[in-house]
C-alpha cells in the first residue's frame, strides 16, 4: 500500500495513562496510536471501566492470581481489540451523509490519499449505480489504525514473593508486560523505548507471533525507538541475529520531546535524519542478510523481505515541517504526541490540567530532574503534582508514599530497591547529608534529593479523574509530561482541528513566535551544553571535558549542516530562510562563547 493511502502520522505513547485507551477513541478513523503496558493496575481498572460501561460482566484479575500482571494486560488488549473491531464494523454500515462517522473517516485522511480522492469523487456523483459501486469500494477500504503498545526497557524491576525472595526473571516488569502482549489477539506492533534490555530482547524468542507464521505473516511486529543511526544499527543487528526483524525505527528528538529526555552527544535531529537518508539501503540490506540467515538456521522462513519503516517524532509543529520531513528525508510517517494532549477526543487529561495546558505560557514548560530514573524529564510547572512536591518540602515532609514501585532501583540504604522519589529514601538521604555537612546541607544537594517526584501515581491520575474513578490511596495529584513544543498551541481542539492542522488544512498554532523545529531543538541543546559546563566547572576531569568537546564539535557541525539545508526550505519564502540563517548565526556566536573548563 502506498504511504499516501493512509494517515501520515501516528500518536506515540503519552505517559502511562494519557493514551491508555486512545485506540478506543480514534483507531476507527485509521489513526494508529500507542498504549503503555507497564502499569497493570491502571490497565485492570480501565478494563473494568469499559466492561461496566458497556454492561458486560467484569471479573477482576486480582494480584493474588498467578501471573496476574501478564493476564491483566492480555485481557485489556483483547478488550480494546474487540471494541475497535466492533466500531469499524458498525462504521462500515453507516450511510454516507453529512456528520456520519464514515464521512469523518475519509475527510480526516490526507489529501494525497487515493482513498480521499475516491471519496471526493464519490461525493460529486449523482445518485445511481456508479456512486453505489464506489461507496462499496470505499467501505471495503476502511481499516482501523494499529493498536500498538510500548514497553520502556529501563522499567524492568524484578518481583519478589511475600517472603522477599526474588521471583524468576520472567515475572519482571518488562518481561511480564511483553508476555501479556504476546498472548493477546492483537495484530500490531510493540515499541521498545529507553535503551537496550538484553533480557527483554532474548525473551522475544519464546513467542512465535514475532516470527513469520505458515503464511509468511508476522502477527506482532517490532518497533525500536532510537536516538541515532548507530543505535538503530546496533539494536537491529542484535535482533536480526535472533531471526527477528525490526519493522520500524522510530527516531525521536533527544530533548524536543515529551516525557523522559535522552540527550545525545550533541547530535541533532537533522544530521541524524541525514545519516539515515544516506545509509537507509545499506542498513536494510545488512539487517536483512543477517536476519534471513539467522532465521533460516533456526528453521524459520521469511517468504520475502519485509518492509522497514523509518519514522520521526519530537517537536514537529507545522504542516510544512511534517511534509518536509517526509519528502526531503524520505521518511514513512511522523509522530505527533504532545499537541494531542489538547484533544479530549483522543487522549486523557483531567479537566483542571487541560485548562492549565490550554492557557499555559512558554515558561510553564521545563526540563526537570523529577524522574527517579535519573534521566531529565519534561515537566509542567502548574501541575498539581509539582505543586504538591513543593508543598511537601515546605512542610518538611519531602517525598511520596511508594505503592507501585515501578521505578524502585536504589539500594543505598535498603537491601530491596526503593524509589528515590519515596519519602523513605528522601528522609534517609537527607539524614545522611546532614551528618556529612554538620547540619548545614548545601541547597544544591537538597535540591538533588527533593527534585524527584512520584510518576507512577501522577501519570495515571488524569485518566482516572477524567473518567470519574478514584485514584488509589486518594493520590489525586496529576503529573504531566508535555514536550516544550506544546508552548505553541493554546486552547482545546477537536480531533478534526488537530488532524487538519497536521495536513495543512487549518492552523492551530497560537501567536507565540516560533522558529523552525530544528532551530528550537538546537537551542535546547545549547542550554543543555551550558548546564553541563556549569555542572562540572568545580570538578572537571579530562574524560568529562573530552565528552563536552565532542558535544560542542557536533553542534558546530550542525550549524553548517542547517545553513545548507535551509536552502531546501525556500518554498516557505525568502524571509523564512533568512530568519533561520540569522538564528543559526546567533547560535554559532553563543556556541563559540562557551568555554570548556581547563584541566590543571
Coordinates of C-alpha atoms in Angstrom, one line a residue:
X1 CA 0.0 0.0 0.0
X2 CA 1.3 3.4 -0.9
X3 CA 2.2 5.5 2.1
X4 CA -0.1 8.3 1.0
X5 CA -3.2 6.0 1.1
X6 CA -3.4 6.1 4.9
X7 CA -2.5 8.6 7.6
X8 CA 0.9 10.1 7.5
X9 CA 1.3 10.4 11.3
X10 CA 0.8 8.3 14.4
X11 CA 0.2 9.2 18.1
X12 CA 3.1 8.0 20.2
X13 CA 2.8 6.7 23.7
X14 CA 1.8 9.5 26.1
X15 CA 2.9 8.9 29.7
X16 CA 1.2 6.0 31.5
X17 CA -2.4 7.0 31.2
X18 CA -2.9 9.8 28.6
X19 CA -3.0 7.3 25.7
X20 CA -4.1 4.2 27.6
X21 CA -7.3 4.0 25.6
X22 CA -6.6 6.2 22.6
X23 CA -7.3 3.4 20.2
X24 CA -10.8 3.1 21.6
X25 CA -11.2 6.7 20.8
X26 CA -9.7 7.1 17.4
X27 CA -8.5 3.8 15.8
X28 CA -11.7 3.5 13.9
X29 CA -10.6 6.6 11.9
X30 CA -7.5 4.8 10.7
X31 CA -5.2 6.6 13.1
X32 CA -2.5 4.4 14.8
X33 CA -1.6 5.1 18.4
X34 CA 0.4 3.5 21.3
X35 CA -0.6 2.2 24.7
X36 CA 1.8 2.0 27.6
X37 CA 1.5 -1.5 29.1
X38 CA 3.8 -1.1 32.1
X39 CA 1.1 -0.1 34.7
X40 CA -1.1 -3.2 35.1
X41 CA -3.2 -1.7 38.0
X42 CA -4.3 1.1 35.7
X43 CA -4.9 -1.3 32.9
X44 CA -7.1 -3.5 35.1
X45 CA -9.1 -0.5 36.2
X46 CA -9.6 0.6 32.6
X47 CA -10.7 -2.9 31.7
X48 CA -13.3 -2.8 34.5
X49 CA -14.4 0.7 33.4
X50 CA -15.1 -0.3 29.8
X51 CA -16.8 -3.6 30.6
X52 CA -19.1 -1.9 33.1
X53 CA -19.7 1.0 30.8
X54 CA -20.9 -1.4 28.1
X55 CA -22.9 -3.5 30.5
X56 CA -20.7 -6.6 30.2
X57 CA -19.6 -8.7 33.1
X58 CA -16.4 -7.7 34.7
X59 CA -14.5 -10.5 36.6
X60 CA -11.4 -8.9 38.2
X61 CA -8.0 -10.4 38.0
X62 CA -6.6 -9.9 41.5
X63 CA -2.9 -9.5 42.4
X64 CA -3.2 -12.8 44.2
X65 CA -3.7 -14.7 40.9
X66 CA -0.7 -16.3 39.4
X67 CA 0.9 -14.2 36.6
X68 CA -1.8 -11.6 37.3
X69 CA 0.2 -8.8 35.6
X70 CA 0.5 -10.5 32.2
X71 CA -3.1 -11.8 32.4
X72 CA -4.4 -8.3 33.1
X73 CA -2.5 -6.9 30.1
X74 CA -3.7 -9.7 27.8
X75 CA -7.3 -9.2 28.9
X76 CA -7.3 -5.5 28.4
X77 CA -5.7 -5.6 25.0
X78 CA -8.1 -8.2 23.8
X79 CA -11.0 -6.0 25.0
X80 CA -9.6 -2.9 23.2
X81 CA -9.1 -5.0 20.0
X82 CA -12.7 -6.3 20.1
X83 CA -14.1 -2.8 20.8
X84 CA -12.2 -1.3 17.9
X85 CA -13.2 -4.1 15.5
X86 CA -16.8 -3.7 16.5
X87 CA -16.6 0.1 16.0
X88 CA -15.1 -0.4 12.5
X89 CA -17.8 -3.0 11.6
X90 CA -20.5 -0.5 12.7
X91 CA -18.8 2.4 10.9
X92 CA -18.8 0.5 7.6
X93 CA -22.5 0.1 7.7
X94 CA -23.3 3.8 8.2
X95 CA -24.7 5.9 5.3
X96 CA -22.5 8.4 3.5
X97 CA -24.1 11.6 4.8
X98 CA -23.1 14.8 6.5
X99 CA -22.0 14.2 10.1
X100 CA -21.7 10.4 9.7
X101 CA -18.6 8.8 11.1
X102 CA -18.0 7.1 7.8
X103 CA -17.7 10.5 6.2
X104 CA -15.4 11.6 9.0
X105 CA -13.1 8.6 8.3
X106 CA -12.4 9.8 4.8
X107 CA -12.5 13.5 5.5
X108 CA -9.6 13.1 8.0
X109 CA -7.4 11.4 5.5
X110 CA -4.5 13.4 3.9
X111 CA -5.4 14.9 0.6
X112 CA -2.7 12.8 -1.1
X113 CA -4.6 9.6 -0.2
X114 CA -6.0 7.7 -3.1
X115 CA -9.0 6.8 -0.9
X116 CA -9.5 10.5 -0.1
X117 CA -9.6 11.3 -3.8
X118 CA -12.0 8.5 -4.4
X119 CA -14.2 9.8 -1.6
X120 CA -14.2 13.3 -3.1
X121 CA -15.2 11.9 -6.5
X122 CA -18.0 9.8 -4.9
X123 CA -19.4 12.9 -3.2
X124 CA -19.6 14.7 -6.5
X125 CA -21.5 11.9 -8.3
X126 CA -25.3 11.9 -8.6
X127 CA -27.3 9.1 -7.0
X128 CA -27.1 6.0 -9.1
X129 CA -25.2 2.7 -9.7
X130 CA -21.8 4.2 -10.2
X131 CA -22.0 6.1 -6.9
X132 CA -23.2 2.9 -5.1
X133 CA -20.3 0.9 -6.5
X134 CA -17.8 3.5 -5.4
X135 CA -19.3 3.7 -2.0
X136 CA -18.9 -0.1 -1.6
X137 CA -15.3 0.1 -2.6
X138 CA -14.7 2.8 -0.1
X139 CA -16.4 0.7 2.6
X140 CA -14.1 -2.2 1.8
X141 CA -11.0 0.1 2.1
X142 CA -11.7 1.1 5.6
X143 CA -9.2 -0.3 8.1
X144 CA -8.5 0.7 11.8
X145 CA -5.3 2.3 13.0
X146 CA -2.9 0.0 14.6
X147 CA -3.3 -0.7 18.3
X148 CA 0.4 -0.6 19.2
X149 CA 1.9 -1.0 22.7
X150 CA 5.0 0.4 24.4
X151 CA 7.5 -1.0 26.9
X152 CA 10.1 1.3 28.4
X153 CA 13.0 -1.0 28.6
X154 CA 14.5 0.6 31.7
X155 CA 11.4 -0.2 33.8
X156 CA 12.1 -3.8 34.4
X157 CA 12.4 -4.5 38.2
X158 CA 12.4 -8.0 39.5
X159 CA 9.4 -9.0 41.5
X160 CA 9.5 -10.6 45.0
X161 CA 7.3 -13.0 46.8
X162 CA 5.7 -12.3 50.2
X163 CA 8.9 -13.5 51.9
X164 CA 11.1 -11.1 49.9
X165 CA 12.6 -13.9 47.7
X166 CA 13.1 -12.8 44.1
X167 CA 10.7 -14.4 41.6
X168 CA 12.1 -15.9 38.3
X169 CA 13.1 -13.2 35.8
X170 CA 10.1 -13.8 33.5
X171 CA 8.0 -12.1 36.2
X172 CA 9.9 -8.9 36.0
X173 CA 8.0 -5.7 35.0
X174 CA 9.1 -5.7 31.3
X175 CA 9.1 -9.4 30.6
X176 CA 5.6 -9.9 32.1
X177 CA 4.3 -7.0 30.1
X178 CA 5.8 -8.5 26.9
X179 CA 4.2 -11.8 27.8
X180 CA 0.9 -10.1 28.2
X181 CA 1.1 -8.5 24.8
X182 CA 2.5 -11.6 23.1
X183 CA -0.5 -13.7 24.3
X184 CA -3.1 -11.1 23.1
X185 CA -5.2 -11.3 19.9
X186 CA -3.7 -8.1 18.5
X187 CA -2.0 -7.9 15.1
X188 CA 0.1 -4.8 15.7
X189 CA 3.5 -3.7 16.9
X190 CA 5.4 -3.4 20.2
X191 CA 7.5 -0.3 20.7
X192 CA 10.7 -0.7 22.7
X193 CA 12.0 2.6 24.1
X194 CA 14.6 3.9 26.5
X195 CA 17.5 1.8 25.5
X196 CA 18.6 -1.8 25.2
X197 CA 17.4 -4.5 27.6
X198 CA 19.2 -7.8 26.7
X199 CA 16.9 -9.8 29.0
X200 CA 13.8 -8.4 27.2
X201 CA 15.2 -9.0 23.7
X202 CA 16.1 -12.5 24.5
X203 CA 12.6 -13.2 25.8
X204 CA 11.1 -12.3 22.4
X205 CA 12.4 -15.6 21.0
X206 CA 9.9 -17.5 23.2
X207 CA 6.8 -16.2 21.3
X208 CA 6.1 -17.4 17.8
X209 CA 4.0 -14.3 17.0
X210 CA 7.2 -12.3 16.5
X211 CA 8.3 -14.6 13.7
X212 CA 6.6 -15.4 10.3
X213 CA 3.7 -17.9 10.5
X214 CA 2.8 -20.5 8.0
X215 CA 1.5 -17.8 5.6
X216 CA 4.7 -15.8 6.0
X217 CA 2.9 -13.1 8.1
X218 CA 4.3 -11.7 11.3
X219 CA 1.4 -11.2 13.6
X220 CA 3.3 -8.9 16.1
X221 CA 5.9 -6.6 14.7
X222 CA 8.8 -4.9 16.5
X223 CA 9.4 -1.2 16.6
X224 CA 12.6 0.2 18.2
X225 CA 12.7 3.9 19.3
X226 CA 16.2 5.2 18.7
X227 CA 18.2 8.4 19.1
X228 CA 20.6 8.0 16.2
X229 CA 21.8 5.8 13.4
X230 CA 24.4 3.9 15.4
X231 CA 21.7 2.8 17.9
X232 CA 19.4 1.6 15.1
X233 CA 22.2 -0.5 13.5
X234 CA 23.3 -1.9 16.9
X235 CA 19.8 -2.9 18.1
X236 CA 18.7 -4.0 14.6
X237 CA 21.7 -6.4 14.5
X238 CA 21.0 -7.8 18.0
X239 CA 17.5 -8.7 16.9
X240 CA 18.4 -9.9 13.4
X241 CA 20.9 -12.4 15.0
X242 CA 17.9 -13.9 16.6
X243 CA 15.9 -14.1 13.4
X244 CA 13.8 -11.1 14.4
X245 CA 13.0 -8.3 12.0
X246 CA 12.6 -4.7 13.1
X247 CA 9.7 -3.3 11.1
X248 CA 10.3 0.3 12.1
X249 CA 13.0 2.5 13.6
X250 CA 11.2 5.4 15.4
X251 CA 13.6 8.3 15.7
X252 CA 12.9 10.8 18.4
X253 CA 14.5 14.1 19.2
X254 CA 16.6 13.8 22.3
X255 CA 15.3 16.9 24.0
X256 CA 12.4 18.3 22.0
X257 CA 10.0 15.6 23.1
X258 CA 7.6 14.8 25.9
X259 CA 8.4 12.6 28.9
X260 CA 11.9 11.5 29.5
X261 CA 14.6 13.3 27.5
X262 CA 17.7 11.4 26.4
X263 CA 20.2 13.9 25.1
X264 CA 22.6 12.7 22.5
X265 CA 26.3 13.7 22.4
X266 CA 25.3 16.9 20.5
X267 CA 23.9 15.0 17.5
X268 CA 20.9 16.9 16.4
X269 CA 17.8 15.6 14.6
X270 CA 18.6 17.0 11.1
X271 CA 22.1 15.4 10.9
X272 CA 20.7 12.2 12.4
X273 CA 18.0 12.0 9.7
X274 CA 20.6 12.8 7.0
X275 CA 22.6 9.7 8.1
X276 CA 19.5 7.5 7.9
X277 CA 18.7 9.0 4.5
X278 CA 22.2 8.3 3.1
X279 CA 22.5 4.8 4.6
X280 CA 19.0 3.5 4.5
X281 CA 19.5 1.0 1.7
X282 CA 22.7 -0.2 3.3
X283 CA 21.0 -0.5 6.7
X284 CA 18.1 -2.6 5.3
X285 CA 20.4 -4.8 3.3
X286 CA 22.8 -5.6 6.2
X287 CA 20.0 -6.3 8.6
X288 CA 18.1 -8.4 6.1
X289 CA 21.1 -10.6 5.3
X290 CA 21.7 -11.2 9.0
X291 CA 18.0 -11.8 9.8
X292 CA 17.4 -14.1 6.9
X293 CA 20.3 -16.4 7.6
X294 CA 19.7 -16.5 11.3
X295 CA 16.0 -17.3 10.8
X296 CA 16.8 -20.0 8.3
X297 CA 19.3 -21.6 10.6
X298 CA 16.5 -21.8 13.2
X299 CA 14.1 -23.2 10.8
X300 CA 12.1 -20.0 10.2
X301 CA 11.4 -18.8 6.7
X302 CA 10.6 -15.3 5.6
X303 CA 9.0 -15.7 2.2
X304 CA 10.1 -12.2 1.2
X305 CA 12.0 -9.3 2.6
X306 CA 9.7 -7.4 5.0
X307 CA 9.4 -3.6 4.9
X308 CA 11.5 -1.5 7.3
X309 CA 9.9 1.9 8.0
X310 CA 11.8 4.9 9.3
X311 CA 9.7 7.5 11.2
X312 CA 10.4 10.5 13.3
X313 CA 8.8 12.3 16.2
X314 CA 9.5 15.2 18.6
X315 CA 8.8 18.9 18.2
X316 CA 7.0 18.8 14.9
X317 CA 4.6 21.8 14.8
X318 CA 3.5 22.7 11.3
X319 CA 2.3 21.1 8.1
X320 CA 5.4 22.4 6.3
X321 CA 7.7 20.6 8.8
X322 CA 5.5 17.5 8.5
X323 CA 5.8 17.4 4.7
X324 CA 9.5 18.4 4.7
X325 CA 10.5 15.5 7.0
X326 CA 8.5 13.0 4.9
X327 CA 9.6 14.3 1.5
X328 CA 13.2 15.5 1.9
X329 CA 14.3 12.7 4.2
X330 CA 12.1 10.1 2.6
X331 CA 10.5 9.1 5.9
X332 CA 7.4 7.0 6.1
X333 CA 5.5 8.7 8.8
X334 CA 5.8 11.2 11.7
X335 CA 4.7 11.1 15.3
X336 CA 2.7 13.9 16.9
X337 CA 2.4 13.5 20.6
X338 CA 2.1 16.5 23.0
X339 CA -0.4 18.5 20.8
X340 CA -2.9 15.7 21.2
X341 CA -2.9 16.3 25.0
X342 CA -5.2 19.2 24.0
X343 CA -7.5 16.9 22.1
X344 CA -10.0 15.3 24.6
X345 CA -11.4 13.1 21.8
X346 CA -8.0 11.4 21.6
X347 CA -6.3 11.4 25.0
X348 CA -7.0 11.6 28.7
X349 CA -6.3 14.8 30.5
X350 CA -8.4 15.8 33.5
X351 CA -10.4 19.0 33.2
X352 CA -8.3 21.1 35.5
X353 CA -5.0 20.2 33.9
X354 CA -6.5 20.5 30.4
X355 CA -7.4 24.1 31.2
X356 CA -3.9 24.8 32.6
X357 CA -2.3 23.4 29.4
X358 CA -4.7 25.3 27.2
X359 CA -3.7 28.7 28.8
X360 CA 0.0 27.9 29.6
X361 CA 3.0 30.1 28.7
X362 CA 6.4 29.0 27.5
X363 CA 7.9 29.4 31.0
X364 CA 5.4 26.8 32.3
X365 CA 7.3 24.0 30.5
X366 CA 10.7 23.0 31.8
X367 CA 13.2 20.2 31.8
X368 CA 13.3 18.8 35.3
X369 CA 15.1 16.2 37.4
X370 CA 11.8 14.8 38.6
X371 CA 12.3 11.2 37.3
X372 CA 13.6 8.6 39.7
X373 CA 15.3 7.0 36.7
X374 CA 17.9 9.8 36.8
X375 CA 17.0 10.9 33.3
X376 CA 15.9 14.5 32.5
X377 CA 12.1 14.7 32.4
X378 CA 10.0 17.3 30.6
X379 CA 7.6 18.8 33.2
X380 CA 4.9 21.3 33.7
X381 CA 5.2 23.9 36.5
X382 CA 1.4 24.3 37.0
X383 CA 0.7 20.6 37.5
X384 CA -0.8 19.6 40.8
X385 CA 1.9 17.1 41.3
X386 CA 4.6 19.7 41.1
X387 CA 2.7 22.0 43.5
X388 CA 2.3 19.0 45.8
X389 CA 6.0 18.3 45.7
X390 CA 6.9 21.9 46.7
X391 CA 4.2 21.9 49.5
X392 CA 5.6 18.7 51.0
X393 CA 9.1 20.2 51.1
X394 CA 7.8 23.4 52.8
X395 CA 6.2 21.2 55.5
X396 CA 9.5 19.3 55.9
X397 CA 7.8 16.2 54.6
X398 CA 9.5 15.6 51.3
X399 CA 9.0 12.6 49.1
X400 CA 6.0 10.5 48.2
X401 CA 4.4 7.3 49.6
X402 CA 5.5 4.5 47.3
X403 CA 3.0 1.8 46.5
X404 CA 3.6 0.7 42.9
X405 CA 7.4 0.6 43.0
X406 CA 7.9 0.5 39.2
X407 CA 10.9 3.0 39.5
X408 CA 12.4 1.4 42.6
X409 CA 16.1 0.9 41.8
X410 CA 18.1 2.4 44.7
X411 CA 19.8 0.2 47.4
X412 CA 21.9 2.8 49.2
X413 CA 20.0 2.3 52.5
X414 CA 18.0 -0.9 51.9
X415 CA 18.5 -4.5 50.8
X416 CA 15.5 -4.3 48.5
X417 CA 15.4 -1.5 45.9
X418 CA 13.4 1.6 46.8
X419 CA 12.4 4.7 44.8
X420 CA 14.4 7.9 45.1
X421 CA 11.1 9.8 45.0
X422 CA 9.8 8.0 48.0
X423 CA 9.5 9.5 51.4
X424 CA 11.6 6.6 52.8
X425 CA 14.5 7.3 50.6
X426 CA 14.5 11.1 50.8
X427 CA 14.4 11.1 54.6
X428 CA 17.3 8.7 54.8
X429 CA 19.3 10.6 52.2
X430 CA 18.8 14.0 53.9
X431 CA 19.8 12.5 57.3
X432 CA 23.0 11.2 55.6
X433 CA 23.7 14.6 54.1
X434 CA 23.1 16.3 57.5
X435 CA 25.7 14.0 59.0
X436 CA 28.2 14.8 56.2
X437 CA 27.8 18.5 56.3
X438 CA 27.2 19.0 60.0
X439 CA 23.5 20.0 59.6
X440 CA 24.3 22.8 57.0
X441 CA 23.4 20.9 53.8
X442 CA 24.1 23.0 50.7
X443 CA 20.8 23.8 48.9
X444 CA 22.1 22.3 45.7
X445 CA 22.5 18.9 47.5
X446 CA 19.0 19.2 49.0
X447 CA 17.5 20.1 45.6
X448 CA 19.0 16.9 44.0
X449 CA 17.1 14.9 46.6
X450 CA 13.9 16.9 46.6
X451 CA 13.6 17.2 42.8
X452 CA 12.4 13.6 42.4
X453 CA 8.7 13.1 42.1
X454 CA 6.3 10.2 42.0
X455 CA 5.5 9.4 38.4
X456 CA 3.8 6.1 38.9
X457 CA 0.8 7.7 40.6
X458 CA 1.0 11.1 39.0
X459 CA 0.9 9.9 35.4
X460 CA -2.1 7.6 36.0
X461 CA -4.2 10.1 38.0
X462 CA -5.5 12.1 34.9
X463 CA -7.3 9.2 33.2
X464 CA -8.9 8.1 36.5
X465 CA -10.1 11.6 37.3
X466 CA -11.4 12.2 33.8
X467 CA -13.5 9.1 33.9
X468 CA -14.8 9.6 37.5
X469 CA -12.6 6.8 39.0
X470 CA -11.0 7.4 42.4
X471 CA -7.2 7.1 42.3
X472 CA -5.8 4.6 44.7
X473 CA -4.9 5.8 48.2
X474 CA -6.6 9.1 47.2
X475 CA -3.4 10.2 45.4
X476 CA -5.1 12.7 43.1
X477 CA -2.1 14.9 42.2
X478 CA -1.6 15.0 38.4
X479 CA 1.8 14.8 36.8
X480 CA 2.0 15.6 33.1
X481 CA 5.0 15.5 30.8
X482 CA 4.4 17.6 27.6
X483 CA 7.2 18.4 25.3
X484 CA 8.2 22.1 25.1
X485 CA 6.7 22.3 21.6
X486 CA 3.2 22.5 23.3
X487 CA 4.0 26.1 24.2
X488 CA 3.0 27.0 20.6
X489 CA -0.5 25.5 21.0
X490 CA -3.2 27.1 23.1
X491 CA -6.8 26.1 23.6
X492 CA -8.7 22.8 23.3
X493 CA -9.1 21.2 19.9
X494 CA -11.3 18.7 18.2
X495 CA -9.7 15.7 16.5
X496 CA -10.6 17.2 13.2
X497 CA -9.0 20.5 14.0
X498 CA -5.7 18.9 15.0
X499 CA -5.6 16.5 12.1
X500 CA -6.4 19.3 9.7
X501 CA -3.5 21.3 11.3
X502 CA -1.1 18.4 10.6
X503 CA -2.2 18.2 7.0
X504 CA -2.2 22.0 6.4
X505 CA -5.9 22.4 6.0
X506 CA -6.1 24.8 9.0
X507 CA -3.8 26.4 11.6
X508 CA -3.8 25.5 15.3
X509 CA -0.7 27.5 16.4
X510 CA -1.0 30.3 18.8
X511 CA 0.7 33.7 18.3
X512 CA 3.9 32.9 20.2
X513 CA 6.7 33.4 17.8
X514 CA 8.0 30.0 16.7
X515 CA 11.2 29.1 15.0
X516 CA 11.7 26.1 12.7
X517 CA 11.7 22.8 14.7
X518 CA 15.4 22.2 14.0
X519 CA 16.3 25.6 15.5
X520 CA 14.1 25.0 18.5
X521 CA 15.9 21.7 19.2
X522 CA 19.3 23.4 18.6
X523 CA 18.6 26.0 21.3
X524 CA 17.6 23.2 23.8
X525 CA 20.9 21.5 23.2
X526 CA 22.8 24.8 23.7
X527 CA 21.1 25.2 27.0
X528 CA 22.0 21.6 27.9
X529 CA 25.6 22.2 27.0
X530 CA 25.8 25.3 29.1
X531 CA 24.3 23.4 32.1
X532 CA 26.8 20.6 31.7
X533 CA 29.7 23.0 31.6
X534 CA 28.4 24.8 34.7
X535 CA 27.9 21.4 36.4
X536 CA 31.5 20.2 36.1
X537 CA 33.3 23.6 36.5
X538 CA 34.5 22.7 40.0
X539 CA 35.4 19.1 39.4
X540 CA 36.3 18.9 35.8
X541 CA 38.1 15.7 34.7
X542 CA 39.8 15.0 31.4
X543 CA 37.1 12.5 30.5
X544 CA 34.2 14.9 31.2
X545 CA 35.9 17.8 29.2
X546 CA 36.6 15.4 26.3
X547 CA 32.9 14.5 26.2
X548 CA 31.8 18.1 26.2
X549 CA 34.4 18.9 23.5
X550 CA 32.8 16.2 21.3
X551 CA 29.3 17.6 22.1
X552 CA 30.5 21.1 21.1
X553 CA 32.1 19.8 17.9
X554 CA 28.9 18.0 16.9
X555 CA 26.9 21.2 17.4
X556 CA 29.3 23.3 15.4
X557 CA 29.0 20.8 12.5
X558 CA 25.2 21.1 12.8
X559 CA 25.3 24.9 12.2
X560 CA 26.9 24.3 8.9
X561 CA 24.5 21.5 8.0
X562 CA 21.4 23.5 8.7
X563 CA 22.8 26.6 6.9
X564 CA 22.9 24.4 3.8
X565 CA 19.7 22.7 4.5
X566 CA 17.8 25.9 4.8
X567 CA 18.1 26.4 1.1
X568 CA 15.8 23.4 0.7
X569 CA 13.1 25.3 2.5
X570 CA 12.7 28.1 0.0
X571 CA 9.1 27.2 -0.7
X572 CA 8.4 28.9 2.7
X573 CA 9.7 32.1 1.2
X574 CA 13.0 34.0 1.4
X575 CA 12.0 35.6 4.7
X576 CA 11.7 32.1 6.3
X577 CA 15.1 31.1 5.1
X578 CA 16.7 34.4 6.1
X579 CA 15.3 34.2 9.6
X580 CA 16.5 30.6 10.0
X581 CA 20.0 31.5 8.9
X582 CA 20.1 34.6 11.2
X583 CA 19.1 32.3 14.1
X584 CA 21.8 29.9 13.2
X585 CA 24.4 32.7 13.3
X586 CA 23.2 33.7 16.8
X587 CA 23.5 30.1 17.9
X588 CA 27.0 29.9 16.4
X589 CA 28.1 33.0 18.2
X590 CA 26.8 31.6 21.5
X591 CA 28.5 28.3 20.9
X592 CA 31.8 30.0 20.3
X593 CA 31.4 31.9 23.5
X594 CA 31.0 28.8 25.7
X595 CA 34.4 28.0 27.2
X596 CA 35.0 24.5 28.4
X597 CA 36.8 24.1 31.8
X598 CA 40.5 23.5 31.7
X599 CA 42.3 20.6 33.4
X600 CA 45.0 21.7 35.8

